[in-house]
PDB file of C-alpha atoms in Angstrom:
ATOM      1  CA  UNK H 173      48.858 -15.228  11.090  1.00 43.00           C
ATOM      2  CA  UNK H 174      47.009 -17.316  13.791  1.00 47.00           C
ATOM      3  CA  UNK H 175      44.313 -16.807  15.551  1.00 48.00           C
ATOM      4  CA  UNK H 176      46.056 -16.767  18.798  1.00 49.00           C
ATOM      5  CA  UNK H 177      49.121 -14.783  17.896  1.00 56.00           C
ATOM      6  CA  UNK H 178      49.565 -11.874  15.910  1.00 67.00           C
ATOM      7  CA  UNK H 179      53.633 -11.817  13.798  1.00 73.00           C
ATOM      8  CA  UNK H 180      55.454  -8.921  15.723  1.00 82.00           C
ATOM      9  CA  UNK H 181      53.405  -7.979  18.583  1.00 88.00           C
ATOM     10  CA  UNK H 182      55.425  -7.274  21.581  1.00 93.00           C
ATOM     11  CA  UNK H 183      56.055 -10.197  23.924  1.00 93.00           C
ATOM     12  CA  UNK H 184      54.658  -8.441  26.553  1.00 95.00           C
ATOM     13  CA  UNK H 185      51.826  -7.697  25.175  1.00 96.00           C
ATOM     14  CA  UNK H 186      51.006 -10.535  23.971  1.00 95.00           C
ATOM     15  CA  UNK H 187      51.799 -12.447  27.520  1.00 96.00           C
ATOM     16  CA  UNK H 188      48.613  -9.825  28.665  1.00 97.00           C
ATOM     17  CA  UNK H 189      46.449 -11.051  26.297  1.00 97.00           C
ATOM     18  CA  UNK H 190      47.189 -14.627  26.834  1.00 97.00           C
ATOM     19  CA  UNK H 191      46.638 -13.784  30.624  1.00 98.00           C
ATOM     20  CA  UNK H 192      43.223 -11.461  29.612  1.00 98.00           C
ATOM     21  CA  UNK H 193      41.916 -14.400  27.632  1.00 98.00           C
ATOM     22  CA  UNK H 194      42.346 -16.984  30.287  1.00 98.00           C
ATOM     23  CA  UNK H 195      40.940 -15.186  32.817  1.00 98.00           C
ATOM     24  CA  UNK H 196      37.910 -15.302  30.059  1.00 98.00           C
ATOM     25  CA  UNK H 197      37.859 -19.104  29.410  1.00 98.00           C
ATOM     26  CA  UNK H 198      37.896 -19.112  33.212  1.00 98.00           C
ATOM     27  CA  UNK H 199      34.740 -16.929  33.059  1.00 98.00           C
ATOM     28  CA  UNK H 200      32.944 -18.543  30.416  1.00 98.00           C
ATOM     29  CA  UNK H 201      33.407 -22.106  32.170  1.00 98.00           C
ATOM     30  CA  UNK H 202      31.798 -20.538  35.318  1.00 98.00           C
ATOM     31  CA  UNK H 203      29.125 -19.156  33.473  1.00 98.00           C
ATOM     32  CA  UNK H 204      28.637 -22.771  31.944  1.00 98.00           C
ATOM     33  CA  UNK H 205      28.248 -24.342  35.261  1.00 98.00           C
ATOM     34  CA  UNK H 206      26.431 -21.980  36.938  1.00 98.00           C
ATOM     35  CA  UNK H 207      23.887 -21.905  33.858  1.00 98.00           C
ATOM     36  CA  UNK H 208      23.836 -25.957  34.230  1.00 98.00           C
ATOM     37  CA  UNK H 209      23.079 -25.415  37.704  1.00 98.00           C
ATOM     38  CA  UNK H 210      20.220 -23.185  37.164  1.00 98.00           C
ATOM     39  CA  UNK H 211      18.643 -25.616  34.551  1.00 98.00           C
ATOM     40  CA  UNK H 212      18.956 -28.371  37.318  1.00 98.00           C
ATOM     41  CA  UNK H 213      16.972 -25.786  39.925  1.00 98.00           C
ATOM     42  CA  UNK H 214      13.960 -25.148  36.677  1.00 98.00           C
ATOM     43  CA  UNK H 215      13.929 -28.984  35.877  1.00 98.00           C
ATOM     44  CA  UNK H 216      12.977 -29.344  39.407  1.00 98.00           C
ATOM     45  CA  UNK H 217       9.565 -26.705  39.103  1.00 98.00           C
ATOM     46  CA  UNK H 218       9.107 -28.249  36.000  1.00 97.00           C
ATOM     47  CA  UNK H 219       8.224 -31.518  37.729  1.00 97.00           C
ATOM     48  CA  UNK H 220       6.864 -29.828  40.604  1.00 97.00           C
ATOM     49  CA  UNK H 221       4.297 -27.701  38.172  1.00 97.00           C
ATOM     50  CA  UNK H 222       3.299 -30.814  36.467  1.00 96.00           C
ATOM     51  CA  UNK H 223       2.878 -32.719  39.205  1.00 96.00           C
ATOM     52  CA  UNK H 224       0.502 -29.836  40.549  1.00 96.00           C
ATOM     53  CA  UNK H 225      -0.693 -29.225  36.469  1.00 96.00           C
ATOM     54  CA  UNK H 226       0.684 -25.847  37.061  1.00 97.00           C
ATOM     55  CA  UNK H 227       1.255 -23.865  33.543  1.00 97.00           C
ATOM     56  CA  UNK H 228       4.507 -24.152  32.256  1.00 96.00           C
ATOM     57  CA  UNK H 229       5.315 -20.381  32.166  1.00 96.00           C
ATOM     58  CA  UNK H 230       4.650 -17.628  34.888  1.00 96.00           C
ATOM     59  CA  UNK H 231       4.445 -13.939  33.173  1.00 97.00           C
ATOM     60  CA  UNK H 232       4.050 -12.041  36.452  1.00 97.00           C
ATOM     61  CA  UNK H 233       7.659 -14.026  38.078  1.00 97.00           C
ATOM     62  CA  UNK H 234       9.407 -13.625  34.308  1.00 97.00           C
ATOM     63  CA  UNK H 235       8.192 -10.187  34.621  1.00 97.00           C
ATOM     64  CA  UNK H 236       9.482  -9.553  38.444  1.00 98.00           C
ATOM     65  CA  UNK H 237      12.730 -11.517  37.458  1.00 97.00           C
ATOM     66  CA  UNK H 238      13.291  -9.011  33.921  1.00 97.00           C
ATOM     67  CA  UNK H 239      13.103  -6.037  36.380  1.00 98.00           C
ATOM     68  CA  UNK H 240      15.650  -7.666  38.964  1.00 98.00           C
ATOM     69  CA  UNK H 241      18.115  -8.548  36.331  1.00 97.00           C
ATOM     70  CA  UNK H 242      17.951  -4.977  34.911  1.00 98.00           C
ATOM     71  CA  UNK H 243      18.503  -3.377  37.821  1.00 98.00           C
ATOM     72  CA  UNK H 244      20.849  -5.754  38.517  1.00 98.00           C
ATOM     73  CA  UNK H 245      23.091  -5.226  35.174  1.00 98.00           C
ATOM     74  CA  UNK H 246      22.572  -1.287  35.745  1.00 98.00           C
ATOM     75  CA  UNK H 247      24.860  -1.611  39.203  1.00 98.00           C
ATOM     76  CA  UNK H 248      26.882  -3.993  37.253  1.00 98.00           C
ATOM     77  CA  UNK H 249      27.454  -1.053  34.834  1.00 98.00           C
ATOM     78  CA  UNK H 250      26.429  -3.978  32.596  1.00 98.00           C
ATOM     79  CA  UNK H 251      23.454  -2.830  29.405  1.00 98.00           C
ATOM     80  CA  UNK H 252      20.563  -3.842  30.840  1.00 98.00           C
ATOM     81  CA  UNK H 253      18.784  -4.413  27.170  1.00 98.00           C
ATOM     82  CA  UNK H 254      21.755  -7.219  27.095  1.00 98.00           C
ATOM     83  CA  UNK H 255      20.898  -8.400  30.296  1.00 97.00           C
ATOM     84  CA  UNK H 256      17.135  -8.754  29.505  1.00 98.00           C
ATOM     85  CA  UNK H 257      17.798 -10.644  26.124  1.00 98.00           C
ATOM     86  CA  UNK H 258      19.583 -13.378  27.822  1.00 97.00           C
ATOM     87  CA  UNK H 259      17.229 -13.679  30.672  1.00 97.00           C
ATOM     88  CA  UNK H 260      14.665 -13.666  27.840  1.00 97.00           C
ATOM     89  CA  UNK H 261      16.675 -16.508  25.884  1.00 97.00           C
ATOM     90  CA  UNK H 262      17.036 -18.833  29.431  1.00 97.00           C
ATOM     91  CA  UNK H 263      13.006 -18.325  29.865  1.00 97.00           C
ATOM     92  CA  UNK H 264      11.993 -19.243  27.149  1.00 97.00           C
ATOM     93  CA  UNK H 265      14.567 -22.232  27.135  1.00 97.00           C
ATOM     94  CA  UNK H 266      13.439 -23.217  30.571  1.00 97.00           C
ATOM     95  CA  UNK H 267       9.487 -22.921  29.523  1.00 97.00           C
ATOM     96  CA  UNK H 268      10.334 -25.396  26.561  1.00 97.00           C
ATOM     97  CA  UNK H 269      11.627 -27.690  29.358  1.00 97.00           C
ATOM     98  CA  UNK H 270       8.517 -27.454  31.538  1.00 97.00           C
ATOM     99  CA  UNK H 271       6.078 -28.129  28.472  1.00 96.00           C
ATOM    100  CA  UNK H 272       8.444 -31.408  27.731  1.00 96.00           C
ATOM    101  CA  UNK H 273       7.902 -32.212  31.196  1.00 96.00           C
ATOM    102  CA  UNK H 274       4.525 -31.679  31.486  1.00 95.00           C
ATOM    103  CA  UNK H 275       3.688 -33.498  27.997  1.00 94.00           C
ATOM    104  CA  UNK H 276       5.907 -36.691  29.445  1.00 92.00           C
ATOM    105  CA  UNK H 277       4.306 -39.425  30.184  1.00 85.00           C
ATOM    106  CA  UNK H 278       4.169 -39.967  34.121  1.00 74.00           C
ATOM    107  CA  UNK H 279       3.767 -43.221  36.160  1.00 69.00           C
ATOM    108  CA  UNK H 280       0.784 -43.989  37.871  1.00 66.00           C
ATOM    109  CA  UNK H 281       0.416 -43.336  41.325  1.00 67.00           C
ATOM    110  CA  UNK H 282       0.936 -45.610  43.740  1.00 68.00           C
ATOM    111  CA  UNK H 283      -2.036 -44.179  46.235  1.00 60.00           C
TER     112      UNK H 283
END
């Protein structure tokens, strides 16, 4: 038995869960950009917090941005513990960044 086909199933259904599963590898490469995207926006404080020696994290905007996303995910009938673990997982992924940033080296100024 593969993984993508199941011996016997009904050609019909099995033409719906081809269809179901594209429509989720169409998803998940959206979610892949848009996630790249996002880490392009963060690089961009990063630099702008060094530059300004501005701490790498901000507990009062992670906080604001925990309860947005929950509410969010709640009209999204989406769990909003789920929803909060990822944001969690992308903070603390972009705060790694903006301590690498802020740790790197930087070029004197040309005053």
């Amino acid at each position: 038995m593969s993984t993508s086909e199941i011996d016997g199933i009904d050609d019909s259904v099995q033409a719906e869960l081809n269809e179901l599963r594209e429509s989720i590898d169409n998803i998940d490469a959206a979610v892949v950009h848009m996630l790249a995207e996002r880490f392009k926006c963060t690089q961009r404080v990063g630099h702008l917090k060094a530059r300004h020696h501005l701490p790498p994290a901000d507990p009062a905007r992670e906080a604001r941005q925990i309860a947005r996303l929950r509410r969010l995910a709640e009209s999204a009938k989406l769990d909003p513990t789920f929803a909060e673990k990822l944001l969690n997982f992308i903070i603390a992924e972009v705060i790694r960044h903006h301590e690498q940033i802020a740790d790197a080296p930087r070029p004197p100024r040309a005053d």
